[in-house]
Short mmCIF file of C-alpha atoms in Angstrom, two decimals:
data_model
loop_
_atom_site.label_atom_id
_atom_site.label_comp_id
_atom_site.label_asym_id
_atom_site.label_seq_id
_atom_site.Cartn_x
_atom_site.Cartn_y
_atom_site.Cartn_z
CA MET A 1 -102.91 56.83 5.46
CA GLN A 2 -104.74 56.58 9.03
CA PRO A 3 -103.79 53.32 10.68
CA PHE A 4 -106.78 51.68 11.87
CA ARG A 5 -107.15 49.30 14.63
CA LEU A 6 -109.98 47.03 16.02
CA ARG A 7 -110.51 46.68 19.64
CA LYS A 8 -109.22 43.64 21.34
CA ILE A 9 -111.38 40.67 20.28
CA THR A 10 -113.33 39.31 23.34
CA ILE A 11 -116.13 36.71 23.12
CA LYS A 12 -118.42 39.79 23.42
CA THR A 13 -117.27 41.23 20.12
CA ILE A 14 -117.48 37.95 18.17
CA ALA A 15 -120.84 37.41 19.68
CA ARG A 16 -121.99 40.75 18.47
CA GLY A 17 -120.39 40.22 15.05
CA LEU A 18 -122.55 36.92 14.72
CA VAL A 19 -125.66 38.94 15.69
CA THR A 20 -125.14 41.39 13.16
CA ILE A 21 -124.38 38.75 10.45
CA THR A 22 -127.52 36.87 11.23
CA VAL A 23 -129.76 40.01 10.94
CA PHE A 24 -128.26 40.85 7.64
CA ILE A 25 -128.67 37.18 6.30
CA VAL A 26 -132.39 37.48 7.63
CA LEU A 27 -132.76 40.87 5.91
CA TRP A 28 -131.44 39.40 2.75
CA GLU A 29 -133.79 36.53 2.84
CA LEU A 30 -136.91 39.08 3.57
CA ILE A 31 -135.95 41.11 0.75
CA ILE A 32 -135.64 38.05 -1.66
CA TRP A 33 -138.92 36.88 -0.04
CA GLY A 34 -140.84 40.22 -0.33
CA THR A 35 -139.85 41.52 -3.84
CA SER A 36 -139.56 39.97 -6.88
CA ILE A 37 -136.03 40.34 -7.75
CA PRO A 38 -135.21 37.96 -10.30
CA HIS A 39 -132.76 34.89 -8.84
CA TYR A 40 -130.23 35.60 -11.72
CA LEU A 41 -129.54 39.05 -10.23
CA LEU A 42 -129.98 38.18 -6.38
CA PRO A 43 -129.82 34.70 -5.06
CA GLY A 44 -131.01 34.04 -1.55
CA PRO A 45 -128.88 33.14 1.32
CA MET A 46 -129.81 29.59 1.09
CA GLU A 47 -129.42 29.34 -2.43
CA VAL A 48 -125.80 30.25 -2.23
CA LEU A 49 -125.16 27.95 0.76
CA ARG A 50 -126.49 25.15 -1.53
CA ALA A 51 -124.31 26.32 -4.28
CA TRP A 52 -121.26 26.47 -1.77
CA GLY A 53 -122.19 22.90 -0.95
CA LYS A 54 -122.31 21.72 -4.12
CA TRP A 55 -119.36 23.30 -5.43
CA SER A 56 -117.36 23.20 -2.16
CA GLU A 57 -114.30 21.36 -3.92
CA VAL A 58 -113.93 23.69 -6.46
CA ILE A 59 -114.41 26.66 -4.34
CA LEU A 60 -111.89 25.60 -2.07
CA GLN A 61 -109.33 24.71 -4.67
CA HIS A 62 -109.80 28.20 -6.24
CA ALA A 63 -109.71 29.80 -2.57
CA SER A 64 -106.33 28.18 -1.79
CA VAL A 65 -104.76 29.84 -4.75
CA THR A 66 -105.84 33.27 -3.96
CA LEU A 67 -105.01 32.78 -0.24
CA LEU A 68 -101.54 31.90 -1.37
CA GLU A 69 -101.45 35.14 -3.62
CA ILE A 70 -102.40 37.00 -0.72
CA VAL A 71 -100.20 35.57 1.78
CA LEU A 72 -97.16 35.73 -0.43
CA GLY A 73 -98.04 39.39 -1.59
CA LEU A 74 -98.19 40.20 2.04
CA ILE A 75 -94.87 38.83 3.04
CA ILE A 76 -92.82 40.08 -0.06
CA GLY A 77 -94.57 43.57 0.22
CA THR A 78 -93.99 43.76 4.02
CA MET A 79 -90.35 42.79 3.54
CA VAL A 80 -89.73 45.13 0.72
CA GLY A 81 -91.63 48.03 2.42
CA ILE A 82 -89.20 47.36 5.59
CA VAL A 83 -86.21 47.53 3.64
CA SER A 84 -87.07 50.75 1.72
CA ALA A 85 -88.22 52.63 4.93
CA THR A 86 -84.99 51.58 6.63
CA ILE A 87 -82.93 52.88 3.77
CA ILE A 88 -84.92 56.13 3.46
CA ALA A 89 -84.61 56.73 7.15
CA GLN A 90 -80.91 55.92 7.52
CA VAL A 91 -79.25 57.16 4.29
CA ARG A 92 -79.72 60.68 3.61
CA ALA A 93 -79.09 60.45 -0.12
CA ALA A 94 -81.99 57.86 -0.40
CA ARG A 95 -84.17 60.31 1.65
CA ARG A 96 -83.53 63.10 -0.78
CA TRP A 97 -84.19 61.15 -4.00
CA LEU A 98 -86.39 58.34 -3.20
CA LEU A 99 -89.06 59.69 -0.98
CA PRO A 100 -90.59 62.16 -3.49
CA VAL A 101 -90.72 59.32 -6.02
CA LEU A 102 -92.34 57.23 -3.41
CA VAL A 103 -94.98 59.65 -2.70
CA VAL A 104 -95.25 60.64 -6.47
CA SER A 105 -95.65 57.02 -7.32
CA GLN A 106 -98.83 56.67 -4.94
CA ALA A 107 -100.60 59.06 -7.49
CA ILE A 108 -100.70 56.18 -10.19
CA PRO A 109 -103.46 53.74 -9.46
CA VAL A 110 -102.25 50.20 -9.03
CA PHE A 111 -105.20 48.98 -10.86
CA ALA A 112 -103.95 50.65 -14.01
CA ILE A 113 -100.98 48.64 -14.28
CA ALA A 114 -102.46 45.27 -13.46
CA PRO A 115 -102.55 44.52 -17.31
CA LEU A 116 -99.00 45.40 -17.63
CA LEU A 117 -98.22 42.89 -14.75
CA VAL A 118 -100.25 40.13 -16.24
CA MET A 119 -98.49 40.92 -19.40
CA TRP A 120 -94.91 40.76 -17.95
CA LEU A 121 -95.23 38.02 -15.47
CA GLY A 122 -98.01 35.90 -17.12
CA TYR A 123 -101.49 34.36 -16.08
CA GLY A 124 -100.12 32.32 -13.33
CA ILE A 125 -99.79 33.38 -9.48
CA ALA A 126 -96.82 35.71 -10.08
CA SER A 127 -98.56 38.54 -11.52
CA LYS A 128 -101.34 38.55 -8.72
CA ILE A 129 -98.66 38.03 -5.93
CA ALA A 130 -96.78 41.14 -7.39
CA MET A 131 -100.10 42.96 -7.63
CA ALA A 132 -100.76 42.35 -3.83
CA ALA A 133 -97.40 43.43 -2.71
CA LEU A 134 -97.60 46.54 -4.89
CA ILE A 135 -100.68 47.42 -3.44
CA ILE A 136 -99.42 47.04 0.49
CA TYR A 137 -96.21 48.41 -0.42
CA PHE A 138 -96.94 51.86 0.37
CA PRO A 139 -98.91 51.66 3.61
CA VAL A 140 -96.16 49.28 5.14
CA THR A 141 -93.12 51.93 4.24
CA ALA A 142 -95.16 54.73 5.09
CA SER A 143 -96.18 53.44 8.61
CA PHE A 144 -92.73 52.10 9.25
CA LEU A 145 -90.89 55.15 7.88
CA ASP A 146 -93.19 57.61 10.05
CA GLY A 147 -92.33 55.28 13.19
CA LEU A 148 -88.50 55.51 12.54
CA ARG A 149 -88.59 59.04 12.06
CA ARG A 150 -90.40 59.61 15.00
CA THR A 151 -88.10 58.11 17.65
CA ASP A 152 -88.34 59.82 21.05
CA PRO A 153 -85.80 62.42 21.04
CA GLY A 154 -85.10 61.54 24.73
CA TRP A 155 -83.72 58.26 23.56
CA LEU A 156 -81.58 59.74 20.83
CA ASP A 157 -79.97 61.95 23.24
CA LEU A 158 -79.40 59.17 25.48
CA VAL A 159 -77.91 57.03 22.66
CA GLN A 160 -75.77 60.25 21.54
CA ILE A 161 -74.22 60.49 25.12
CA MET A 162 -73.86 56.68 25.38
CA THR A 163 -71.94 56.24 22.24
CA SER A 164 -70.01 59.58 22.25
CA LYS A 165 -71.07 60.51 18.44
CA THR A 166 -72.58 63.67 17.18
CA SER A 167 -75.87 62.06 16.46
CA GLY A 168 -78.03 59.38 17.65
CA ASN A 169 -78.37 57.69 13.97
CA SER A 170 -75.83 54.88 14.10
CA TRP A 171 -76.85 51.47 12.96
CA ALA A 172 -76.69 50.24 16.37
CA ALA A 173 -78.99 52.80 17.34
CA LEU A 174 -81.34 51.94 14.62
CA ARG A 175 -81.32 48.36 15.73
CA LEU A 176 -81.50 48.71 19.55
CA VAL A 177 -83.77 51.64 19.68
CA ARG A 178 -85.26 52.96 16.60
CA VAL A 179 -86.60 49.81 14.78
CA PRO A 180 -88.15 48.38 18.14
CA ALA A 181 -89.59 51.90 18.63
CA ALA A 182 -91.28 51.94 15.33
CA MET A 183 -92.61 48.34 15.70
CA PRO A 184 -96.24 49.57 16.56
CA SER A 185 -96.36 51.96 13.55
CA LEU A 186 -95.16 49.05 11.46
CA ALA A 187 -97.82 46.97 13.15
CA SER A 188 -100.32 49.48 12.10
CA GLY A 189 -99.47 49.54 8.52
CA ILE A 190 -99.12 45.61 8.21
CA ARG A 191 -102.99 45.60 9.57
CA VAL A 192 -103.84 47.95 6.77
CA ALA A 193 -101.66 45.86 4.38
CA ALA A 194 -103.41 42.54 5.69
CA ALA A 195 -106.94 44.40 4.81
CA VAL A 196 -105.92 45.49 1.54
CA ALA A 197 -103.75 42.48 0.16
CA PRO A 198 -106.89 40.54 -0.92
CA ILE A 199 -107.90 43.56 -3.31
CA GLY A 200 -104.85 43.41 -4.97
CA ALA A 201 -104.96 39.60 -5.56
CA VAL A 202 -108.53 39.46 -6.78
CA VAL A 203 -108.09 42.59 -9.17
CA GLY A 204 -104.97 40.58 -10.49
CA GLU A 205 -107.07 37.57 -11.14
CA TRP A 206 -109.90 39.49 -12.89
CA VAL A 207 -107.17 41.17 -15.25
CA GLY A 208 -106.33 37.73 -16.62
CA SER A 209 -105.91 34.22 -14.77
CA GLY A 210 -106.88 30.65 -14.81
CA ALA A 211 -107.34 30.01 -11.26
CA GLY A 212 -108.33 31.75 -7.94
CA LEU A 213 -111.58 33.13 -6.53
CA GLY A 214 -111.59 36.03 -8.69
CA TYR A 215 -111.29 33.86 -11.84
CA LEU A 216 -113.97 31.71 -10.45
CA MET A 217 -116.58 34.90 -9.83
CA LEU A 218 -115.76 36.10 -13.58
CA HIS A 219 -116.37 32.77 -14.99
CA SER A 220 -119.45 31.82 -13.16
CA ASN A 221 -120.79 35.44 -13.67
CA ALA A 222 -120.33 34.75 -17.63
CA ARG A 223 -122.28 31.59 -17.14
CA THR A 224 -124.94 33.46 -15.06
CA GLN A 225 -124.13 31.10 -12.12
CA ILE A 226 -124.71 34.02 -9.61
CA ASP A 227 -125.24 31.72 -6.75
CA VAL A 228 -121.79 30.51 -7.51
CA MET A 229 -120.60 33.89 -7.68
CA PHE A 230 -121.79 34.71 -4.27
CA ALA A 231 -120.53 31.75 -2.72
CA ALA A 232 -117.08 32.41 -3.93
CA LEU A 233 -117.41 36.07 -2.92
CA VAL A 234 -118.52 34.86 0.68
CA THR A 235 -115.50 32.55 0.68
CA LEU A 236 -113.20 35.48 -0.12
CA ALA A 237 -114.83 37.62 2.61
CA VAL A 238 -114.10 34.70 5.01
CA ILE A 239 -110.58 34.60 4.15
CA ALA A 240 -110.05 38.48 4.16
CA VAL A 241 -111.64 38.66 7.64
CA ALA A 242 -109.71 35.50 8.82
CA LEU A 243 -106.45 36.85 7.65
CA TYR A 244 -107.16 40.22 9.15
CA PHE A 245 -107.75 38.79 12.84
CA THR A 246 -104.51 36.46 12.45
CA VAL A 247 -102.29 39.34 11.24
CA ASP A 248 -103.81 41.61 13.94
CA TRP A 249 -103.30 38.71 16.66
CA LEU A 250 -99.69 38.27 15.64
CA MET A 251 -99.12 42.34 15.77
CA ARG A 252 -100.55 42.42 19.21
CA HIS A 253 -97.81 39.66 20.40
CA LEU A 254 -95.12 41.80 18.33
CA VAL A 255 -95.54 44.54 20.33
CA ALA A 256 -96.76 43.17 23.54
CA TRP A 257 -94.78 45.47 25.50
CA GLN A 258 -96.83 48.29 24.48
CA SER A 259 -99.35 47.74 27.17
CA ASP A 260 -102.53 50.07 27.52
CA THR A 261 -101.16 52.04 30.35
CA PHE A 262 -97.96 52.82 27.91
CA SER A 263 -98.23 56.07 26.20
CA MET B 1 -80.96 47.93 52.42
CA LEU B 2 -79.49 51.38 52.15
CA LEU B 3 -76.81 50.74 54.60
CA GLN B 4 -75.79 47.86 52.71
CA SER B 5 -75.44 49.44 49.55
CA THR B 6 -73.53 52.31 51.08
CA THR B 7 -70.56 50.19 52.19
CA LYS B 8 -70.61 48.00 48.62
CA VAL B 9 -70.66 51.28 46.71
CA SER B 10 -67.66 53.21 48.16
CA GLU B 11 -65.69 50.14 47.69
CA SER B 12 -66.32 49.97 44.03
CA VAL B 13 -65.91 53.77 43.59
CA GLU B 14 -62.63 53.80 45.00
CA SER B 15 -61.52 50.65 43.12
CA SER B 16 -61.92 52.58 40.11
CA GLU B 17 -59.87 55.67 40.42
CA SER B 18 -60.56 56.93 36.55
CA LEU B 19 -63.78 57.75 37.99
CA THR B 20 -62.57 60.29 40.43
CA GLY B 21 -59.61 61.96 38.63
CA ARG B 22 -59.40 65.60 37.36
CA HIS B 23 -62.77 65.60 35.92
CA ALA B 24 -64.07 69.38 36.70
CA ILE B 25 -66.38 70.94 34.43
CA VAL B 26 -65.18 74.31 33.11
CA LEU B 27 -67.26 76.82 31.24
CA LYS B 28 -65.47 79.13 28.90
CA ASN B 29 -67.84 81.86 27.82
CA LEU B 30 -70.68 79.64 27.09
CA GLY B 31 -73.57 81.07 25.67
CA PHE B 32 -76.76 79.75 23.95
CA ARG B 33 -79.72 81.11 22.16
CA ARG B 34 -83.16 79.31 21.94
CA ASN B 35 -85.78 80.67 19.57
CA GLY B 36 -83.94 83.70 19.12
CA LEU B 37 -84.07 84.07 22.88
CA LEU B 38 -80.32 84.48 24.73
CA LEU B 39 -80.85 82.04 27.49
CA PHE B 40 -77.41 82.67 28.84
CA ASP B 41 -74.27 84.51 27.74
CA GLY B 42 -70.74 84.60 28.37
CA LEU B 43 -70.81 82.14 31.26
CA SER B 44 -67.45 81.30 32.67
CA GLU B 45 -67.61 78.90 35.67
CA GLN B 46 -66.12 75.69 36.95
CA PHE B 47 -67.90 73.03 38.68
CA SER B 48 -65.33 71.08 41.06
CA ALA B 49 -63.88 67.85 40.40
CA GLY B 50 -65.32 64.98 42.59
CA GLU B 51 -68.05 67.33 43.90
CA THR B 52 -71.94 67.72 43.47
CA THR B 53 -73.18 70.99 42.32
CA CYS B 54 -76.82 71.71 42.43
CA ILE B 55 -78.12 74.29 39.95
CA LEU B 56 -81.18 75.75 41.34
CA GLY B 57 -83.52 78.08 39.39
CA VAL B 58 -86.87 78.85 38.31
CA SER B 59 -88.45 76.92 35.41
CA GLY B 60 -87.50 78.27 31.94
CA VAL B 61 -84.24 80.00 33.12
CA GLY B 62 -82.13 77.88 31.13
CA LYS B 63 -81.00 75.17 33.59
CA SER B 64 -81.62 72.20 31.61
CA SER B 65 -80.33 73.68 28.46
CA LEU B 66 -76.96 74.59 30.24
CA LEU B 67 -76.85 70.94 31.14
CA ARG B 68 -77.57 70.00 27.65
CA VAL B 69 -75.06 72.08 26.18
CA ILE B 70 -72.30 70.57 28.84
CA ALA B 71 -73.51 67.32 27.64
CA GLY B 72 -72.99 68.08 23.98
CA LEU B 73 -76.35 67.70 23.33
CA LEU B 74 -76.90 71.22 21.63
CA PRO B 75 -73.97 71.08 18.94
CA ASP B 76 -74.10 74.74 18.29
CA PRO B 77 -73.86 76.65 21.72
CA GLU B 78 -73.49 80.16 20.07
CA PHE B 79 -70.24 80.55 21.54
CA GLY B 80 -67.84 79.14 24.27
CA SER B 81 -67.12 75.47 25.14
CA ALA B 82 -67.38 73.08 28.35
CA CYS B 83 -64.31 71.29 28.60
CA ASP B 84 -62.20 69.85 31.77
CA GLU B 85 -59.68 71.77 33.74
CA ASP B 86 -56.77 70.33 31.25
CA GLY B 87 -58.89 71.66 28.32
CA ARG B 88 -59.96 68.50 26.92
CA SER B 89 -63.21 67.63 25.89
CA LEU B 90 -65.79 66.07 28.19
CA ARG B 91 -67.02 63.68 25.56
CA GLY B 92 -67.18 60.13 26.60
CA ARG B 93 -66.88 61.26 30.20
CA ILE B 94 -70.34 62.09 30.65
CA ALA B 95 -73.44 60.02 32.04
CA TYR B 96 -76.81 61.83 31.77
CA MET B 97 -80.10 61.14 33.46
CA ALA B 98 -83.26 62.90 32.86
CA GLN B 99 -86.37 63.71 34.51
CA ASP B 100 -88.10 61.21 32.23
CA ASP B 101 -86.32 57.78 32.98
CA LEU B 102 -86.01 57.45 29.16
CA LEU B 103 -86.43 53.34 29.64
CA LEU B 104 -87.11 51.36 26.55
CA PRO B 105 -90.42 49.92 27.08
CA TRP B 106 -89.51 46.61 25.09
CA ALA B 107 -86.42 45.85 26.91
CA ASN B 108 -86.47 44.37 30.32
CA VAL B 109 -84.60 45.91 33.47
CA PHE B 110 -81.35 44.27 32.50
CA ARG B 111 -81.40 45.21 28.93
CA ASN B 112 -82.12 48.75 29.73
CA VAL B 113 -79.23 48.67 32.45
CA THR B 114 -77.14 47.50 29.74
CA LEU B 115 -78.03 49.55 26.78
CA GLY B 116 -74.98 51.77 26.50
CA CYS B 117 -72.60 48.25 26.17
CA ARG B 118 -75.04 47.07 23.53
CA LEU B 119 -74.94 50.28 21.67
CA ARG B 120 -71.05 50.52 21.95
CA GLY B 121 -70.70 46.91 20.88
CA ASP B 122 -68.60 46.48 24.28
CA ASP B 123 -68.72 43.08 26.06
CA ILE B 124 -71.46 43.28 28.77
CA ASP B 125 -70.13 42.79 32.29
CA ASP B 126 -73.29 40.84 33.44
CA ASP B 127 -72.13 40.62 37.15
CA ASN B 128 -71.52 44.30 37.21
CA ALA B 129 -75.04 44.88 35.67
CA ARG B 130 -76.64 42.52 38.25
CA GLU B 131 -74.76 44.06 41.28
CA LEU B 132 -75.89 47.67 40.15
CA ILE B 133 -79.45 46.53 39.66
CA GLN B 134 -79.45 44.72 43.29
CA LEU B 135 -77.79 48.18 44.70
CA VAL B 136 -80.89 50.26 43.39
CA GLY B 137 -82.94 47.64 44.92
CA LEU B 138 -84.49 45.71 41.92
CA ALA B 139 -82.65 42.47 42.51
CA GLU B 140 -86.19 40.80 41.75
CA HIS B 141 -86.94 42.74 38.75
CA VAL B 142 -84.09 42.08 36.65
CA GLU B 143 -86.55 40.40 34.08
CA ALA B 144 -89.19 42.89 34.28
CA LEU B 145 -90.50 45.42 31.51
CA PRO B 146 -90.62 48.92 32.37
CA HIS B 147 -94.64 49.24 32.36
CA THR B 148 -94.79 46.75 35.00
CA LEU B 149 -92.78 49.03 37.52
CA SER B 150 -93.99 52.08 39.53
CA GLY B 151 -92.54 55.74 38.51
CA GLY B 152 -89.90 55.26 41.47
CA MET B 153 -88.61 51.81 40.39
CA ARG B 154 -88.28 52.96 36.94
CA GLN B 155 -86.19 55.74 38.13
CA ARG B 156 -84.20 53.38 39.96
CA VAL B 157 -83.50 51.46 36.80
CA ALA B 158 -82.27 54.79 35.22
CA LEU B 159 -80.19 55.32 37.87
CA ALA B 160 -78.46 51.94 37.53
CA ARG B 161 -78.11 52.44 33.76
CA THR B 162 -76.53 55.87 34.56
CA LEU B 163 -74.03 53.99 36.62
CA MET B 164 -73.53 51.25 34.21
CA GLU B 165 -71.84 53.66 32.07
CA LYS B 166 -68.87 54.17 34.34
CA ARG B 167 -68.26 57.72 33.23
CA PRO B 168 -66.80 60.28 35.79
CA ILE B 169 -69.20 63.19 35.41
CA ALA B 170 -72.87 62.74 35.83
CA LEU B 171 -75.31 65.25 34.70
CA LEU B 172 -78.78 64.81 36.26
CA ASP B 173 -81.49 67.16 34.88
CA GLU B 174 -84.40 67.22 37.60
CA PRO B 175 -84.02 63.35 38.02
CA PHE B 176 -86.56 63.01 40.70
CA SER B 177 -89.22 65.95 40.09
CA ALA B 178 -91.57 63.82 38.71
CA LEU B 179 -91.49 61.42 41.85
CA ASP B 180 -93.63 61.55 45.19
CA ALA B 181 -91.84 62.83 48.18
CA LEU B 182 -90.84 59.65 49.70
CA THR B 183 -89.36 57.96 47.05
CA ARG B 184 -87.71 61.34 46.04
CA TYR B 185 -86.13 61.48 49.26
CA GLN B 186 -85.05 57.53 48.94
CA LEU B 187 -83.59 58.06 45.60
CA GLN B 188 -81.85 61.40 46.89
CA SER B 189 -79.98 59.20 49.42
CA LEU B 190 -79.06 56.73 46.71
CA VAL B 191 -77.58 59.26 44.44
CA ALA B 192 -75.53 60.78 47.25
CA GLU B 193 -74.08 57.40 47.94
CA LEU B 194 -73.57 56.06 44.50
CA PHE B 195 -72.04 59.08 42.95
CA ARG B 196 -69.64 59.97 45.80
CA GLY B 197 -66.44 60.88 44.62
CA ARG B 198 -67.52 61.61 40.95
CA THR B 199 -68.15 65.37 39.65
CA VAL B 200 -71.90 65.59 39.53
CA VAL B 201 -74.19 68.51 38.41
CA ILE B 202 -77.79 68.14 39.29
CA VAL B 203 -80.39 70.67 38.20
CA THR B 204 -83.52 71.07 40.39
CA HIS B 205 -86.04 73.73 40.96
CA ASP B 206 -86.28 72.26 44.55
CA PRO B 207 -84.36 73.92 47.39
CA VAL B 208 -84.63 71.14 49.59
CA GLU B 209 -83.02 68.60 46.97
CA ALA B 210 -80.23 70.99 46.26
CA LEU B 211 -79.61 71.34 50.26
CA ARG B 212 -79.69 67.27 50.68
CA LEU B 213 -77.51 66.67 47.50
CA GLY B 214 -75.06 69.62 47.12
CA HIS B 215 -71.45 70.16 48.15
CA SER B 216 -72.28 73.59 46.83
CA ILE B 217 -75.40 75.44 45.33
CA ARG B 218 -75.25 77.65 42.37
CA VAL B 219 -78.53 79.72 41.76
CA MET B 220 -79.22 80.42 38.15
CA TYR B 221 -81.19 83.69 37.55
CA GLY B 222 -81.79 86.53 35.13
CA ARG B 223 -81.78 86.55 31.21
CA PRO B 224 -79.43 86.05 29.80
CA ALA B 225 -79.11 83.67 32.97
CA LEU B 226 -76.26 84.11 35.48
CA LEU B 227 -74.87 81.61 38.20
CA SER B 228 -74.62 82.97 41.78
CA GLU B 229 -71.05 82.35 43.39
CA PRO B 230 -71.02 78.86 44.84
CA MET B 231 -72.85 78.62 48.40
CA ARG B 232 -70.47 76.07 49.95
CA LEU B 233 -72.44 73.55 52.27
CA GLY B 234 -70.13 71.92 54.90
CA GLY B 235 -70.43 68.28 55.60
CA GLN B 236 -71.32 65.13 53.36
CA PRO B 237 -74.64 64.68 51.32
CA PRO B 238 -77.11 63.32 51.73
CA ARG B 239 -77.80 65.91 54.34
CA ASP B 240 -81.01 65.56 56.69
CA PRO B 241 -83.39 68.24 55.56
CA THR B 242 -84.78 68.50 59.11
CA ALA B 243 -81.32 69.36 60.85
CA PRO B 244 -81.55 72.92 62.12
CA LYS B 245 -78.45 73.81 60.26
CA VAL B 246 -80.08 72.95 56.94
CA ALA B 247 -83.07 74.69 57.87
CA SER B 248 -81.13 77.92 58.06
CA LEU B 249 -79.21 77.31 54.97
CA GLN B 250 -82.59 76.93 53.39
CA ARG B 251 -83.62 80.20 54.76
CA GLU B 252 -80.54 81.95 53.30
CA LEU B 253 -81.08 80.04 50.24
CA LEU B 254 -84.63 81.26 49.59
CA ASN B 255 -83.28 84.97 50.49
CA ARG B 256 -80.92 84.47 47.53
CA LEU B 257 -83.58 83.32 45.27
CA GLY B 258 -85.44 86.59 46.08
CA ILE B 259 -88.18 85.29 48.38
CA SER B 260 -88.24 87.38 51.33
CA PRO B 261 -88.97 85.74 54.93
CA ALA B 262 -92.44 87.41 54.84
CA GLU B 263 -93.34 85.19 51.79
CA VAL B 264 -91.95 81.93 53.37
#
């Protein structure tokens, strides 16, 4: 997976984003106004806003459930991914036996096992956390593993001479050199994870749940409350974007030593 | 600053006799092949204990590979071995410094200098580390991260890290070739002072550097490569490259490298 990364956030980037969103909303309003799309198919922005105001308490309550699922899934998936990558990088047997399984496991669409997770873990948040964790596990593991395997060979030479060992692969070398060196790769993986974790949580909610924004969307869809559905969708988008930028900010601080001049 | 450091270091070198004992480097029938190409073969040479030997040669002749084989970084030299004059392995007695400073970008100067101790789980001699950082002229940058330092300063940190290893043998692989002329000159002086009494092998393609730093110079040439007979230079490094005697030596060296006076 190609790690992607937005440029440093400045007032300018935020301003540009706001302009784009405003233009988009105006266009949306114009389409509603100029065409005869029925309101039960596409509500106007003002209607969505009104629905949000009317249902804000319900929406926020469901949003908090979804946010909890996303954040816990992100934390658990990241931790499991870090441990897996470390073991695969460090233990030869694990590399030979687990790596192929890990790669092949990616061929199974995570969505396909969502019903199974709901069956096993119930309608509560556990199955959604598992879903979010599962969907981010691979990008985190793959990126961290990639970072661990691409330690500058010069550093490994140095470690080898300093420790008088035949290879630079000791646990001390892992802790002091290879893990820190892999942090930028891990940070890319976690950024990707922050972007896809909401998908996992919401898909989990669609399959079976009693709370969360995904549930609220299905519920309002069934009752043709399209405006509430849109309000929930916008809320989800705001959560996803806020989460991404928070994680991005954290990651930037994590690898602060990787200045722009460092290559 | 340099004069100050000179006196200080000679004291600390003399106090640690283990760094200046019988630590010659003896190559026995050493051979190495890279990508199917025999770089050198049947090298049986000796680099004297307590002296600086400069290996001079054109790029790609196998100088770095030779150094890496001695350092034990290329575990499978096709045949032969490197050991000391008593036939003991050199493992654990070598410090290595490359053209690339190899500083860890996330670690400050102090933590880079003490990397070896931390990797081995040794106690960190805080005072000694700070003293070495001061000796290389970076006392005010103990907490600095590498990317805030200039290339010359970074190489000074690498130098302090190499000294912190307290190994009797130092292998330096073109340590200053990426630096500007003035910085290179300063660092050469520092190396000559700080490694005095140890067995040092410096690989370089710069004849002036070899003349400044070496007690003897070996030219590496041919394929598979051979080492010329040592060209012994009198006096103590660092030498003044503008001294008439050094200039005449340089002419002789260029002759040995196969460059005729007409080309100079």
